[in-house]
Amino acid sequence: MDLRKYNVYFHTHTISGIIICALLYVIFFAGSFSFFRDEISAWQNNTSYVAGKNEVKQDFNYILDSLSQKHNLRGRDFDFYVQRHQMGTYVNMSISHDTTISKVPVKKEGGRRGRGRGNNEDSAYFQYDFQSKTTSDYSSSYDMGEFLYRLHFLAQLNQVPIRIGTPFGYLVAGIVSFLFLFALITGLFLHWDKIKSNFFVFRPFSKWKTVWTDIHTALGVIGFPFQFVFAVTGIVLIVNFALITPYSKVLYEGDSEKLYQDLEYSSGESYPYSYKELKTDFNLNQLLADIEADWAPTKLARMHIKNYQDENMHVLVETKPDPKHNFAGSGKLVYRVKDQQILLEKAPNTESSYIDHIKALIYHLHFGDFGGKPVRVIFFVLGIMGCVVIISGILIWLVAREKPNIPAYKKKFNFWLANIFMAACLAMLPVTAFTFILVKIFPDATQSDMYNWYFYSWLILGLYFIVRRSIALTNRQSLILSAILCLGVPIANGIFGHNWIWQTFQSEAFDILLIDLLFLILSIVSVIIYFKIRKHAYNQGVKK
């Protein structure tokens, strides 16, 4: 590679990397924990989804019967969004299409896609737990699994009052994803000539710049395929509106809803309300049991009931196949209740379209839900490796700019920039463990509580590290805090949740056990790294 190309790749890789490094670290860190989103929910709720999955029945009839005690259900639409662990569902109940029952105007179909919680007292949106048969609103059912999942695409930034036509957090996450892909490609070109000769080179007893360079290069090359996949799938998932808009303008003449229907993100079926009472008996649980028997193995994903108890009542059922049997596929059934006719049937395990394959490839590769816990553990390790690559990149950037010919004011700026980035990044693990402990001590914590605990403690710890003005001290003290607080997570679960590690193992609550073991391992690793750093500093004659 000639010198000009090398300089171009070097500077573009460095600039794009330093611009996004702090936000990218947040995305990778939170995204790594998001692979265990269901396990975190089970841990916090003190309810094992693994141990109880064969004993709990998805009783949708009970939900409808319970709602009928408080509301006249005739003419309403129901949307059920079943959670991935199949132990709960989000329920969205619309106002009635029957104007003799509801005087509130019904919003027409085909509007903007979303959860549609409803803004009046006659509608309802809540979470229902099949195991405990309890309901809760979104805020009270919010847990650390949901928090970290949404943090990994910066959803919390959507609350920033910046209105630019799209949620601010999603826009920032999309820009970061684009720049990350750019940094990946330029980084590969930058190190391409030395990949073979330096791939196995690691000099742990050399000066710090050499150590961080070796870590950055080795882990960056090893994790490149994983990081590339996540950059591409992340761009598609988070900024699909920007990718889809040109097609909707040119090919669909601005009809974006028709485009979403062709992509199978929304349904084009429309069923007008007839104002005639349904005479046919209907058992929703039996319908779902028949579908499960015919399409096994499959999992219910979404279900929509149109015009409940009306003669023109229809049920739309969407399922997902087990990835072990069919990596790409989706099931859909449209059922007309009055004559018990199936108007549309697409089996998830035998019929897969081109769109199914593309969507499955993107979703499965991004969420790592196609190979069980082993794949998610591997993805978690690779995600944490990405965090290490980011940290080492910051340190390389700082050390490379401490040359004698660099003006003092530039050195000062470079140090403060790296100091802020390191403080924000390294504070995340102890803050995360600290919040896990608090949600176990206070089991009734709401979404607002978790926001306050996490972000205020992150701010305080980050400011403390920044004020101390020592990256070495930030590194050491963050490791000590991480070791103590991560160890406190399984201890808090034992004391306040009465789920000690040996108890969850005996009861086969492996989802709860996984989180305890994860934090226990993180505590041990933090201790090991701490003593390795002290030893390396001692060997180089650096003050501890």
PDB file of C-alpha atoms in Angstrom, residues 47-58 85-87 130-131 292 299 507-508 510-511:
ATOM      1  CA  THR A  47     -39.872 -15.870  37.952  1.00  0.00           C
ATOM      2  CA  SER A  48     -38.116 -18.475  35.837  1.00  0.00           C
ATOM      3  CA  TYR A  49     -39.521 -18.696  32.339  1.00  0.00           C
ATOM      4  CA  VAL A  50     -37.487 -21.829  31.678  1.00  0.00           C
ATOM      5  CA  ALA A  51     -38.679 -23.769  34.732  1.00  0.00           C
ATOM      6  CA  GLY A  52     -42.328 -22.787  34.265  1.00  0.00           C
ATOM      7  CA  LYS A  53     -42.751 -22.870  30.493  1.00  0.00           C
ATOM      8  CA  ASN A  54     -44.342 -26.348  30.456  1.00  0.00           C
ATOM      9  CA  GLU A  55     -46.742 -25.546  33.286  1.00  0.00           C
ATOM     10  CA  VAL A  56     -48.153 -22.214  32.089  1.00  0.00           C
ATOM     11  CA  LYS A  57     -50.957 -21.997  29.553  1.00  0.00           C
ATOM     12  CA  GLN A  58     -51.507 -19.053  27.246  1.00  0.00           C
ATOM     13  CA  HIS A  85     -40.317 -15.911  26.207  1.00  0.00           C
ATOM     14  CA  GLN A  86     -44.026 -16.669  25.570  1.00  0.00           C
ATOM     15  CA  MET A  87     -44.911 -16.048  29.234  1.00  0.00           C
ATOM     16  CA  PHE A 130     -49.801 -15.715  31.882  1.00  0.00           C
ATOM     17  CA  GLN A 131     -48.065 -17.216  34.890  1.00  0.00           C
ATOM     18  CA  GLU A 292     -50.086 -24.915  17.047  1.00  0.00           C
ATOM     19  CA  LYS A 299     -44.431 -19.772  18.469  1.00  0.00           C
ATOM     20  CA  SER A 507     -34.909 -25.900  40.590  1.00  0.00           C
ATOM     21  CA  GLU A 508     -33.663 -25.782  36.959  1.00  0.00           C
ATOM     22  CA  PHE A 510     -31.399 -21.749  34.348  1.00  0.00           C
ATOM     23  CA  ASP A 511     -32.391 -18.322  33.039  1.00  0.00           C
TER      24      ASP A 511
END
